[in-house]
Amino acid sequence: MDRLLISPWQAPVLDAAAAREPFLMALGERVRTLRARKGLTRKGLSQGAGVSERHLANLELGVGNASILVLRQVAHALSCSLAELLGDPTTASPEWLLMRDLLAGRSEAELQRARGALMPLFGGTARVGSERARRIALVGLRGAGKSTLGQMLADEFGLVFIELNREIERLAGCSLAEIHNLYGPSAYRRYERRALEETIASQPDAVIATPGGIVSDPATFGLLLAQCFTVWLQASPEEHMQRVIDQGDLRPMAGSGGNEEAMDDLRRILLGRAAFYGKADLKFATTGLPLDETCARLGAALRSARATSAPQ
């Protein structure tokens, strides 16, 4: 990219030149992806960040915001990352920077091995083999069938069924909606982490239905992967939506301009979370199957997968 030599009277020209700058387009795409992963509408993010919806729309479209290009140039000249330039506390540690360079450019498989090697050092030791496999956690979007199939699986395997959302409400002493409205998403994530920790500590044998957004907090999701045999219940976006509406939950339509916009939001959420859901031990597609057949096939797949994961 050519250097941008900036003076105050050049700002309008710079804004126009930067409107389609690839870096700003990529930045906008990352904002959209992160927003989808958190399950937030643009309005919700606007309220949480204290930024106008119009400004967020411009950011996501890669229009304007040329000042970020100046910061990138300075970071490049200093041979550091934007995070380091902006004061991310982790970048002040020489050890962190050395580790970052060691991991840079590694494949997903290599990074997974590195995470596995680090976990025993920092209290995240996974239960291995048959011990870990005794606790089954279902992950996926709303409408995947986690609650319904979870209860059926628990009955079939003779295990306790835990719906993590109910545990969150118990700990908070109020409904999920009230947690979000009164305390905000950060408080909800703290309750979610605490509910998972208490469930793991008290339930060595269980089927756990997790909230769809549990992947939004990498630390909490990492704990889930370490301590539970995880299953990603997959369905098409259309089936996710229809199941939720059939249950009488019209939240997907709230704040949307119609069914098509709600479907677009759902597709973005699924796309933003798919890489995290994909870390599950088992992936199981539920689209187009009757409930009883789905449960029977899932039970068989679980028996086979858990047997394979047990120590030889």
PDB file of C-alpha atoms in Angstrom:
ATOM      1  CA  MET A   1       0.000   0.000   0.000  1.00  0.00           C
ATOM      2  CA  ASP A   2       1.271   3.521  -0.819  1.00  0.00           C
ATOM      3  CA  ARG A   3       2.108   5.686   2.179  1.00  0.00           C
ATOM      4  CA  LEU A   4      -0.542   8.237   3.186  1.00  0.00           C
ATOM      5  CA  LEU A   5       1.021  11.686   3.826  1.00  0.00           C
ATOM      6  CA  ILE A   6      -1.613  13.457   5.851  1.00  0.00           C
ATOM      7  CA  SER A   7      -2.320  17.072   6.606  1.00  0.00           C
ATOM      8  CA  PRO A   8      -5.560  18.445   8.100  1.00  0.00           C
ATOM      9  CA  TRP A   9      -6.846  19.811   4.795  1.00  0.00           C
ATOM     10  CA  GLN A  10      -6.273  16.469   3.097  1.00  0.00           C
ATOM     11  CA  ALA A  11      -8.639  14.528   5.372  1.00  0.00           C
ATOM     12  CA  PRO A  12     -11.648  14.628   2.969  1.00  0.00           C
ATOM     13  CA  VAL A  13      -9.429  13.444   0.115  1.00  0.00           C
ATOM     14  CA  LEU A  14      -8.004  10.708   2.327  1.00  0.00           C
ATOM     15  CA  ASP A  15     -11.474   9.561   3.339  1.00  0.00           C
ATOM     16  CA  ALA A  16     -12.447   9.217  -0.318  1.00  0.00           C
ATOM     17  CA  ALA A  17      -9.236   7.379  -1.227  1.00  0.00           C
ATOM     18  CA  ALA A  18      -9.560   5.007   1.705  1.00  0.00           C
ATOM     19  CA  ALA A  19     -13.232   4.207   1.136  1.00  0.00           C
ATOM     20  CA  ARG A  20     -12.460   0.973  -0.718  1.00  0.00           C
ATOM     21  CA  GLU A  21      -9.084   0.252   0.883  1.00  0.00           C
ATOM     22  CA  PRO A  22      -8.721  -3.558   1.225  1.00  0.00           C
ATOM     23  CA  PHE A  23      -7.535  -3.279   4.834  1.00  0.00           C
ATOM     24  CA  LEU A  24     -10.683  -1.365   5.805  1.00  0.00           C
ATOM     25  CA  MET A  25     -12.850  -3.853   3.931  1.00  0.00           C
ATOM     26  CA  ALA A  26     -11.185  -6.715   5.803  1.00  0.00           C
ATOM     27  CA  LEU A  27     -11.597  -4.845   9.091  1.00  0.00           C
ATOM     28  CA  GLY A  28     -15.305  -4.424   8.396  1.00  0.00           C
ATOM     29  CA  GLU A  29     -15.633  -8.135   7.652  1.00  0.00           C
ATOM     30  CA  ARG A  30     -13.924  -9.003  10.951  1.00  0.00           C
ATOM     31  CA  VAL A  31     -16.316  -6.734  12.838  1.00  0.00           C
ATOM     32  CA  ARG A  32     -19.287  -8.457  11.178  1.00  0.00           C
ATOM     33  CA  THR A  33     -17.857 -11.887  11.972  1.00  0.00           C
ATOM     34  CA  LEU A  34     -17.193 -11.046  15.627  1.00  0.00           C
ATOM     35  CA  ARG A  35     -20.648  -9.504  15.979  1.00  0.00           C
ATOM     36  CA  ALA A  36     -22.224 -12.626  14.508  1.00  0.00           C
ATOM     37  CA  ARG A  37     -20.173 -14.906  16.764  1.00  0.00           C
ATOM     38  CA  LYS A  38     -21.501 -12.999  19.784  1.00  0.00           C
ATOM     39  CA  GLY A  39     -25.037 -13.215  18.394  1.00  0.00           C
ATOM     40  CA  LEU A  40     -25.445  -9.424  18.415  1.00  0.00           C
ATOM     41  CA  THR A  41     -27.511  -7.311  16.052  1.00  0.00           C
ATOM     42  CA  ARG A  42     -25.960  -4.081  14.827  1.00  0.00           C
ATOM     43  CA  LYS A  43     -28.379  -2.227  17.086  1.00  0.00           C
ATOM     44  CA  GLY A  44     -27.291  -4.301  20.081  1.00  0.00           C
ATOM     45  CA  LEU A  45     -23.616  -3.626  19.373  1.00  0.00           C
ATOM     46  CA  SER A  46     -24.391   0.055  18.877  1.00  0.00           C
ATOM     47  CA  GLN A  47     -25.993   0.262  22.302  1.00  0.00           C
ATOM     48  CA  GLY A  48     -23.249  -1.722  24.005  1.00  0.00           C
ATOM     49  CA  ALA A  49     -20.409   0.247  22.419  1.00  0.00           C
ATOM     50  CA  GLY A  50     -22.037   3.662  22.597  1.00  0.00           C
ATOM     51  CA  VAL A  51     -21.477   4.093  18.856  1.00  0.00           C
ATOM     52  CA  SER A  52     -24.130   5.121  16.364  1.00  0.00           C
ATOM     53  CA  GLU A  53     -25.585   2.466  14.090  1.00  0.00           C
ATOM     54  CA  ARG A  54     -24.619   4.605  11.102  1.00  0.00           C
ATOM     55  CA  HIS A  55     -20.970   4.655  12.200  1.00  0.00           C
ATOM     56  CA  LEU A  56     -21.020   0.891  12.733  1.00  0.00           C
ATOM     57  CA  ALA A  57     -22.579   0.395   9.314  1.00  0.00           C
ATOM     58  CA  ASN A  58     -19.776   2.434   7.724  1.00  0.00           C
ATOM     59  CA  LEU A  59     -17.195   0.466   9.692  1.00  0.00           C
ATOM     60  CA  GLU A  60     -18.634  -2.875   8.545  1.00  0.00           C
ATOM     61  CA  LEU A  61     -18.798  -1.687   4.947  1.00  0.00           C
ATOM     62  CA  GLY A  62     -15.168  -0.555   4.984  1.00  0.00           C
ATOM     63  CA  VAL A  63     -16.105   3.066   4.289  1.00  0.00           C
ATOM     64  CA  GLY A  64     -14.150   5.909   5.897  1.00  0.00           C
ATOM     65  CA  ASN A  65     -12.280   5.406   9.183  1.00  0.00           C
ATOM     66  CA  ALA A  66      -9.058   6.362   7.441  1.00  0.00           C
ATOM     67  CA  SER A  67      -7.279   7.088  10.723  1.00  0.00           C
ATOM     68  CA  ILE A  68      -6.849   3.348  11.247  1.00  0.00           C
ATOM     69  CA  LEU A  69      -4.682   3.318   8.117  1.00  0.00           C
ATOM     70  CA  VAL A  70      -2.342   5.860   9.715  1.00  0.00           C
ATOM     71  CA  LEU A  71      -2.015   3.665  12.816  1.00  0.00           C
ATOM     72  CA  ARG A  72      -1.277   0.673  10.617  1.00  0.00           C
ATOM     73  CA  GLN A  73       1.497   2.565   8.833  1.00  0.00           C
ATOM     74  CA  VAL A  74       3.065   3.581  12.156  1.00  0.00           C
ATOM     75  CA  ALA A  75       2.812   0.000  13.448  1.00  0.00           C
ATOM     76  CA  HIS A  76       4.436  -1.278  10.273  1.00  0.00           C
ATOM     77  CA  ALA A  77       7.289   1.239  10.628  1.00  0.00           C
ATOM     78  CA  LEU A  78       7.798   0.140  14.236  1.00  0.00           C
ATOM     79  CA  SER A  79       7.611  -3.584  13.291  1.00  0.00           C
ATOM     80  CA  CYS A  80       4.839  -4.220  15.806  1.00  0.00           C
ATOM     81  CA  SER A  81       1.179  -5.203  15.718  1.00  0.00           C
ATOM     82  CA  LEU A  82      -1.721  -2.780  15.969  1.00  0.00           C
ATOM     83  CA  ALA A  83      -2.608  -4.387  19.306  1.00  0.00           C
ATOM     84  CA  GLU A  84       0.859  -3.575  20.619  1.00  0.00           C
ATOM     85  CA  LEU A  85       0.631   0.005  19.375  1.00  0.00           C
ATOM     86  CA  LEU A  86      -2.793   0.497  20.939  1.00  0.00           C
ATOM     87  CA  GLY A  87      -1.634  -0.717  24.348  1.00  0.00           C
ATOM     88  CA  ASP A  88      -2.918  -4.286  24.681  1.00  0.00           C
ATOM     89  CA  PRO A  89      -1.473  -5.234  28.123  1.00  0.00           C
ATOM     90  CA  THR A  90      -0.455  -8.698  26.939  1.00  0.00           C
ATOM     91  CA  THR A  91       1.929  -7.225  24.376  1.00  0.00           C
ATOM     92  CA  ALA A  92       4.031  -5.622  27.146  1.00  0.00           C
ATOM     93  CA  SER A  93       5.402  -9.035  28.124  1.00  0.00           C
ATOM     94  CA  PRO A  94       8.557 -10.157  26.306  1.00  0.00           C
ATOM     95  CA  GLU A  95       7.586 -13.799  26.908  1.00  0.00           C
ATOM     96  CA  TRP A  96       4.189 -13.222  25.316  1.00  0.00           C
ATOM     97  CA  LEU A  97       5.793 -11.676  22.254  1.00  0.00           C
ATOM     98  CA  LEU A  98       8.261 -14.557  21.973  1.00  0.00           C
ATOM     99  CA  MET A  99       5.417 -17.076  22.225  1.00  0.00           C
ATOM    100  CA  ARG A 100       3.367 -15.161  19.677  1.00  0.00           C
ATOM    101  CA  ASP A 101       6.213 -15.301  17.171  1.00  0.00           C
ATOM    102  CA  LEU A 102       6.712 -19.000  17.892  1.00  0.00           C
ATOM    103  CA  LEU A 103       3.051 -19.726  17.118  1.00  0.00           C
ATOM    104  CA  ALA A 104       2.701 -17.369  14.158  1.00  0.00           C
ATOM    105  CA  GLY A 105       1.973 -19.167  10.912  1.00  0.00           C
ATOM    106  CA  ARG A 106       1.275 -22.533  12.545  1.00  0.00           C
ATOM    107  CA  SER A 107      -1.513 -24.753  11.234  1.00  0.00           C
ATOM    108  CA  GLU A 108      -4.728 -25.391  13.170  1.00  0.00           C
ATOM    109  CA  ALA A 109      -3.513 -28.885  14.048  1.00  0.00           C
ATOM    110  CA  GLU A 110      -0.212 -27.512  15.389  1.00  0.00           C
ATOM    111  CA  LEU A 111      -2.002 -24.846  17.429  1.00  0.00           C
ATOM    112  CA  GLN A 112      -4.327 -27.492  18.872  1.00  0.00           C
ATOM    113  CA  ARG A 113      -1.327 -29.568  19.967  1.00  0.00           C
ATOM    114  CA  ALA A 114       0.243 -26.476  21.549  1.00  0.00           C
ATOM    115  CA  ARG A 115      -2.958 -25.723  23.471  1.00  0.00           C
ATOM    116  CA  GLY A 116      -3.118 -29.309  24.679  1.00  0.00           C
ATOM    117  CA  ALA A 117       0.483 -29.112  25.901  1.00  0.00           C
ATOM    118  CA  LEU A 118      -0.159 -25.860  27.780  1.00  0.00           C
ATOM    119  CA  MET A 119      -3.367 -26.892  29.527  1.00  0.00           C
ATOM    120  CA  PRO A 120      -1.757 -29.139  32.187  1.00  0.00           C
ATOM    121  CA  LEU A 121       0.567 -26.263  33.134  1.00  0.00           C
ATOM    122  CA  PHE A 122      -2.252 -23.859  33.954  1.00  0.00           C
ATOM    123  CA  GLY A 123      -4.944 -25.864  35.677  1.00  0.00           C
ATOM    124  CA  GLY A 124      -6.824 -26.874  32.552  1.00  0.00           C
ATOM    125  CA  THR A 125      -5.925 -30.545  32.532  1.00  0.00           C
ATOM    126  CA  ALA A 126      -8.503 -32.499  30.600  1.00  0.00           C
ATOM    127  CA  ARG A 127     -10.030 -35.674  31.918  1.00  0.00           C
ATOM    128  CA  VAL A 128      -8.795 -38.346  29.586  1.00  0.00           C
ATOM    129  CA  GLY A 129     -10.280 -41.449  28.041  1.00  0.00           C
ATOM    130  CA  SER A 130     -13.354 -42.931  29.674  1.00  0.00           C
ATOM    131  CA  GLU A 131     -13.446 -40.330  32.491  1.00  0.00           C
ATOM    132  CA  ARG A 132     -13.880 -37.394  30.125  1.00  0.00           C
ATOM    133  CA  ALA A 133     -16.292 -39.346  27.914  1.00  0.00           C
ATOM    134  CA  ARG A 134     -18.693 -39.846  30.840  1.00  0.00           C
ATOM    135  CA  ARG A 135     -19.749 -36.192  30.642  1.00  0.00           C
ATOM    136  CA  ILE A 136     -21.432 -35.359  27.308  1.00  0.00           C
ATOM    137  CA  ALA A 137     -21.929 -31.732  26.252  1.00  0.00           C
ATOM    138  CA  LEU A 138     -24.155 -30.740  23.325  1.00  0.00           C
ATOM    139  CA  VAL A 139     -23.226 -27.559  21.445  1.00  0.00           C
ATOM    140  CA  GLY A 140     -24.821 -25.711  18.541  1.00  0.00           C
ATOM    141  CA  LEU A 141     -27.215 -22.904  17.689  1.00  0.00           C
ATOM    142  CA  ARG A 142     -30.675 -22.515  19.161  1.00  0.00           C
ATOM    143  CA  GLY A 143     -33.005 -24.937  17.432  1.00  0.00           C
ATOM    144  CA  ALA A 144     -30.357 -27.636  17.083  1.00  0.00           C
ATOM    145  CA  GLY A 145     -32.271 -29.891  19.491  1.00  0.00           C
ATOM    146  CA  LYS A 146     -29.883 -29.697  22.441  1.00  0.00           C
ATOM    147  CA  SER A 147     -32.587 -29.637  25.127  1.00  0.00           C
ATOM    148  CA  THR A 148     -34.904 -32.226  23.584  1.00  0.00           C
ATOM    149  CA  LEU A 149     -32.205 -34.645  22.448  1.00  0.00           C
ATOM    150  CA  GLY A 150     -30.205 -34.015  25.600  1.00  0.00           C
ATOM    151  CA  GLN A 151     -33.032 -35.207  27.837  1.00  0.00           C
ATOM    152  CA  MET A 152     -33.667 -38.231  25.596  1.00  0.00           C
ATOM    153  CA  LEU A 153     -29.978 -39.166  25.595  1.00  0.00           C
ATOM    154  CA  ALA A 154     -29.746 -38.779  29.363  1.00  0.00           C
ATOM    155  CA  ASP A 155     -32.711 -41.133  29.768  1.00  0.00           C
ATOM    156  CA  GLU A 156     -31.191 -43.638  27.339  1.00  0.00           C
ATOM    157  CA  PHE A 157     -27.745 -43.615  28.965  1.00  0.00           C
ATOM    158  CA  GLY A 158     -29.047 -43.364  32.530  1.00  0.00           C
ATOM    159  CA  LEU A 159     -27.350 -40.010  33.133  1.00  0.00           C
ATOM    160  CA  VAL A 160     -28.334 -36.728  34.770  1.00  0.00           C
ATOM    161  CA  PHE A 161     -29.530 -34.057  32.319  1.00  0.00           C
ATOM    162  CA  ILE A 162     -28.313 -30.493  32.917  1.00  0.00           C
ATOM    163  CA  GLU A 163     -29.522 -27.499  30.940  1.00  0.00           C
ATOM    164  CA  LEU A 164     -26.845 -24.894  31.534  1.00  0.00           C
ATOM    165  CA  ASN A 165     -29.203 -21.969  30.932  1.00  0.00           C
ATOM    166  CA  ARG A 166     -31.310 -23.087  33.902  1.00  0.00           C
ATOM    167  CA  GLU A 167     -28.175 -23.276  36.059  1.00  0.00           C
ATOM    168  CA  ILE A 168     -27.262 -19.742  34.991  1.00  0.00           C
ATOM    169  CA  GLU A 169     -30.706 -18.501  36.016  1.00  0.00           C
ATOM    170  CA  ARG A 170     -30.423 -20.310  39.345  1.00  0.00           C
ATOM    171  CA  LEU A 171     -27.089 -18.680  40.119  1.00  0.00           C
ATOM    172  CA  ALA A 172     -28.244 -15.227  39.042  1.00  0.00           C
ATOM    173  CA  GLY A 173     -31.645 -15.469  40.709  1.00  0.00           C
ATOM    174  CA  CYS A 174     -33.371 -14.089  37.608  1.00  0.00           C
ATOM    175  CA  SER A 175     -34.165 -14.944  33.991  1.00  0.00           C
ATOM    176  CA  LEU A 176     -31.663 -14.840  31.126  1.00  0.00           C
ATOM    177  CA  ALA A 177     -33.424 -11.791  29.683  1.00  0.00           C
ATOM    178  CA  GLU A 178     -33.148  -9.989  33.020  1.00  0.00           C
ATOM    179  CA  ILE A 179     -29.440 -10.822  33.284  1.00  0.00           C
ATOM    180  CA  HIS A 180     -28.814  -9.247  29.883  1.00  0.00           C
ATOM    181  CA  ASN A 181     -31.097  -6.259  30.473  1.00  0.00           C
ATOM    182  CA  LEU A 182     -29.980  -5.477  34.028  1.00  0.00           C
ATOM    183  CA  TYR A 183     -26.324  -6.489  34.057  1.00  0.00           C
ATOM    184  CA  GLY A 184     -25.234  -6.846  30.441  1.00  0.00           C
ATOM    185  CA  PRO A 185     -23.475  -9.540  28.396  1.00  0.00           C
ATOM    186  CA  SER A 186     -20.266  -9.487  30.463  1.00  0.00           C
ATOM    187  CA  ALA A 187     -22.185 -10.456  33.603  1.00  0.00           C
ATOM    188  CA  TYR A 188     -23.991 -13.182  31.666  1.00  0.00           C
ATOM    189  CA  ARG A 189     -20.645 -14.668  30.558  1.00  0.00           C
ATOM    190  CA  ARG A 190     -19.432 -14.684  34.177  1.00  0.00           C
ATOM    191  CA  TYR A 191     -22.549 -16.563  35.292  1.00  0.00           C
ATOM    192  CA  GLU A 192     -22.138 -18.933  32.341  1.00  0.00           C
ATOM    193  CA  ARG A 193     -18.546 -19.732  33.319  1.00  0.00           C
ATOM    194  CA  ARG A 194     -19.496 -20.237  36.967  1.00  0.00           C
ATOM    195  CA  ALA A 195     -22.435 -22.488  36.045  1.00  0.00           C
ATOM    196  CA  LEU A 196     -20.171 -24.648  33.870  1.00  0.00           C
ATOM    197  CA  GLU A 197     -17.489 -24.882  36.566  1.00  0.00           C
ATOM    198  CA  GLU A 198     -20.038 -25.926  39.209  1.00  0.00           C
ATOM    199  CA  THR A 199     -21.627 -28.464  36.864  1.00  0.00           C
ATOM    200  CA  ILE A 200     -18.253 -30.026  36.064  1.00  0.00           C
ATOM    201  CA  ALA A 201     -17.343 -30.161  39.755  1.00  0.00           C
ATOM    202  CA  SER A 202     -20.627 -31.751  40.837  1.00  0.00           C
ATOM    203  CA  GLN A 203     -21.583 -33.975  37.887  1.00  0.00           C
ATOM    204  CA  PRO A 204     -19.033 -36.605  36.797  1.00  0.00           C
ATOM    205  CA  ASP A 205     -21.728 -38.334  34.687  1.00  0.00           C
ATOM    206  CA  ALA A 206     -24.160 -36.104  32.816  1.00  0.00           C
ATOM    207  CA  VAL A 207     -25.556 -34.847  29.529  1.00  0.00           C
ATOM    208  CA  ILE A 208     -25.229 -31.059  29.343  1.00  0.00           C
ATOM    209  CA  ALA A 209     -27.153 -28.807  26.953  1.00  0.00           C
ATOM    210  CA  THR A 210     -25.056 -25.664  26.510  1.00  0.00           C
ATOM    211  CA  PRO A 211     -26.108 -22.159  25.380  1.00  0.00           C
ATOM    212  CA  GLY A 212     -25.512 -21.512  21.695  1.00  0.00           C
ATOM    213  CA  GLY A 213     -23.192 -18.603  22.460  1.00  0.00           C
ATOM    214  CA  ILE A 214     -20.872 -20.490  24.802  1.00  0.00           C
ATOM    215  CA  VAL A 215     -18.244 -20.326  22.042  1.00  0.00           C
ATOM    216  CA  SER A 216     -18.196 -16.527  22.426  1.00  0.00           C
ATOM    217  CA  ASP A 217     -15.898 -16.854  25.440  1.00  0.00           C
ATOM    218  CA  PRO A 218     -12.814 -18.853  24.389  1.00  0.00           C
ATOM    219  CA  ALA A 219     -11.803 -19.596  27.998  1.00  0.00           C
ATOM    220  CA  THR A 220     -15.218 -21.034  28.888  1.00  0.00           C
ATOM    221  CA  PHE A 221     -15.394 -23.014  25.662  1.00  0.00           C
ATOM    222  CA  GLY A 222     -11.871 -24.293  26.255  1.00  0.00           C
ATOM    223  CA  LEU A 223     -12.942 -25.559  29.666  1.00  0.00           C
ATOM    224  CA  LEU A 224     -15.908 -27.319  28.087  1.00  0.00           C
ATOM    225  CA  LEU A 225     -13.693 -29.013  25.482  1.00  0.00           C
ATOM    226  CA  ALA A 226     -11.221 -30.071  28.154  1.00  0.00           C
ATOM    227  CA  GLN A 227     -13.718 -31.557  30.589  1.00  0.00           C
ATOM    228  CA  CYS A 228     -16.521 -32.911  28.393  1.00  0.00           C
ATOM    229  CA  PHE A 229     -17.008 -35.105  25.351  1.00  0.00           C
ATOM    230  CA  THR A 230     -18.560 -32.513  23.037  1.00  0.00           C
ATOM    231  CA  VAL A 231     -21.103 -33.049  20.261  1.00  0.00           C
ATOM    232  CA  TRP A 232     -22.000 -30.411  17.680  1.00  0.00           C
ATOM    233  CA  LEU A 233     -25.644 -30.844  16.696  1.00  0.00           C
ATOM    234  CA  GLN A 234     -25.846 -29.492  13.166  1.00  0.00           C
ATOM    235  CA  ALA A 235     -28.881 -28.379  11.172  1.00  0.00           C
ATOM    236  CA  SER A 236     -29.536 -26.144   8.205  1.00  0.00           C
ATOM    237  CA  PRO A 237     -30.196 -22.449   8.965  1.00  0.00           C
ATOM    238  CA  GLU A 238     -33.780 -22.899   7.751  1.00  0.00           C
ATOM    239  CA  GLU A 239     -34.360 -25.805  10.125  1.00  0.00           C
ATOM    240  CA  HIS A 240     -32.784 -23.928  13.039  1.00  0.00           C
ATOM    241  CA  MET A 241     -35.163 -21.035  12.414  1.00  0.00           C
ATOM    242  CA  GLN A 242     -38.286 -23.151  11.984  1.00  0.00           C
ATOM    243  CA  ARG A 243     -37.656 -25.183  15.135  1.00  0.00           C
ATOM    244  CA  VAL A 244     -37.238 -22.034  17.230  1.00  0.00           C
ATOM    245  CA  ILE A 245     -40.438 -20.497  15.817  1.00  0.00           C
ATOM    246  CA  ASP A 246     -42.343 -23.774  16.310  1.00  0.00           C
ATOM    247  CA  GLN A 247     -41.395 -23.573  19.989  1.00  0.00           C
ATOM    248  CA  GLY A 248     -43.096 -20.178  20.182  1.00  0.00           C
ATOM    249  CA  ASP A 249     -39.861 -18.209  20.373  1.00  0.00           C
ATOM    250  CA  LEU A 250     -40.086 -15.211  18.046  1.00  0.00           C
ATOM    251  CA  ARG A 251     -36.822 -13.587  19.181  1.00  0.00           C
ATOM    252  CA  PRO A 252     -35.129 -14.246  15.831  1.00  0.00           C
ATOM    253  CA  MET A 253     -37.622 -11.827  14.284  1.00  0.00           C
ATOM    254  CA  ALA A 254     -37.111  -9.108  16.902  1.00  0.00           C
ATOM    255  CA  GLY A 255     -35.433  -6.067  15.444  1.00  0.00           C
ATOM    256  CA  SER A 256     -35.367  -7.559  11.957  1.00  0.00           C
ATOM    257  CA  GLY A 257     -37.026  -6.219   8.880  1.00  0.00           C
ATOM    258  CA  GLY A 258     -38.599  -9.584   8.173  1.00  0.00           C
ATOM    259  CA  ASN A 259     -37.963 -13.284   7.854  1.00  0.00           C
ATOM    260  CA  GLU A 260     -35.254 -12.889   5.190  1.00  0.00           C
ATOM    261  CA  GLU A 261     -33.253 -10.455   7.312  1.00  0.00           C
ATOM    262  CA  ALA A 262     -33.595 -12.750  10.325  1.00  0.00           C
ATOM    263  CA  MET A 263     -32.347 -15.648   8.186  1.00  0.00           C
ATOM    264  CA  ASP A 264     -29.369 -13.591   7.021  1.00  0.00           C
ATOM    265  CA  ASP A 265     -28.509 -12.816  10.655  1.00  0.00           C
ATOM    266  CA  LEU A 266     -28.771 -16.508  11.566  1.00  0.00           C
ATOM    267  CA  ARG A 267     -26.532 -17.534   8.670  1.00  0.00           C
ATOM    268  CA  ARG A 268     -23.914 -14.990   9.748  1.00  0.00           C
ATOM    269  CA  ILE A 269     -24.052 -16.248  13.338  1.00  0.00           C
ATOM    270  CA  LEU A 270     -23.629 -19.843  12.186  1.00  0.00           C
ATOM    271  CA  LEU A 271     -20.741 -18.877   9.907  1.00  0.00           C
ATOM    272  CA  GLY A 272     -19.057 -16.901  12.691  1.00  0.00           C
ATOM    273  CA  ARG A 273     -19.305 -19.777  15.173  1.00  0.00           C
ATOM    274  CA  ALA A 274     -18.769 -22.775  12.895  1.00  0.00           C
ATOM    275  CA  ALA A 275     -14.987 -22.916  13.375  1.00  0.00           C
ATOM    276  CA  PHE A 276     -15.473 -23.092  17.158  1.00  0.00           C
ATOM    277  CA  TYR A 277     -18.331 -25.608  17.048  1.00  0.00           C
ATOM    278  CA  GLY A 278     -16.095 -27.620  14.735  1.00  0.00           C
ATOM    279  CA  LYS A 279     -13.702 -28.278  17.646  1.00  0.00           C
ATOM    280  CA  ALA A 280     -16.286 -30.728  19.053  1.00  0.00           C
ATOM    281  CA  ASP A 281     -15.347 -34.402  19.363  1.00  0.00           C
ATOM    282  CA  LEU A 282     -18.333 -35.471  17.284  1.00  0.00           C
ATOM    283  CA  LYS A 283     -20.378 -33.704  14.613  1.00  0.00           C
ATOM    284  CA  PHE A 284     -23.920 -34.964  14.086  1.00  0.00           C
ATOM    285  CA  ALA A 285     -26.380 -33.673  11.447  1.00  0.00           C
ATOM    286  CA  THR A 286     -30.040 -33.603  12.513  1.00  0.00           C
ATOM    287  CA  THR A 287     -31.593 -32.046   9.400  1.00  0.00           C
ATOM    288  CA  GLY A 288     -34.540 -33.960   7.952  1.00  0.00           C
ATOM    289  CA  LEU A 289     -34.617 -36.756  10.536  1.00  0.00           C
ATOM    290  CA  PRO A 290     -37.588 -37.672  12.773  1.00  0.00           C
ATOM    291  CA  LEU A 291     -36.864 -37.114  16.465  1.00  0.00           C
ATOM    292  CA  ASP A 292     -36.842 -40.794  17.501  1.00  0.00           C
ATOM    293  CA  GLU A 293     -34.571 -41.757  14.620  1.00  0.00           C
ATOM    294  CA  THR A 294     -32.284 -38.814  15.372  1.00  0.00           C
ATOM    295  CA  CYS A 295     -31.920 -39.919  18.992  1.00  0.00           C
ATOM    296  CA  ALA A 296     -31.270 -43.539  18.034  1.00  0.00           C
ATOM    297  CA  ARG A 297     -28.596 -42.624  15.485  1.00  0.00           C
ATOM    298  CA  LEU A 298     -26.994 -40.093  17.833  1.00  0.00           C
ATOM    299  CA  GLY A 299     -26.900 -42.644  20.646  1.00  0.00           C
ATOM    300  CA  ALA A 300     -25.182 -45.162  18.376  1.00  0.00           C
ATOM    301  CA  ALA A 301     -22.686 -42.574  17.146  1.00  0.00           C
ATOM    302  CA  LEU A 302     -21.901 -41.579  20.723  1.00  0.00           C
ATOM    303  CA  ARG A 303     -21.300 -45.157  21.840  1.00  0.00           C
ATOM    304  CA  SER A 304     -18.883 -45.704  18.979  1.00  0.00           C
ATOM    305  CA  ALA A 305     -17.066 -42.383  19.413  1.00  0.00           C
ATOM    306  CA  ARG A 306     -16.766 -42.688  23.204  1.00  0.00           C
ATOM    307  CA  ALA A 307     -15.436 -46.216  22.902  1.00  0.00           C
ATOM    308  CA  THR A 308     -12.807 -44.990  20.454  1.00  0.00           C
ATOM    309  CA  SER A 309     -11.753 -42.203  22.832  1.00  0.00           C
ATOM    310  CA  ALA A 310     -11.262 -44.567  25.781  1.00  0.00           C
ATOM    311  CA  PRO A 311      -7.678 -45.578  26.646  1.00  0.00           C
ATOM    312  CA  GLN A 312      -6.497 -48.839  25.165  1.00  0.00           C
TER     313      GLN A 312
END
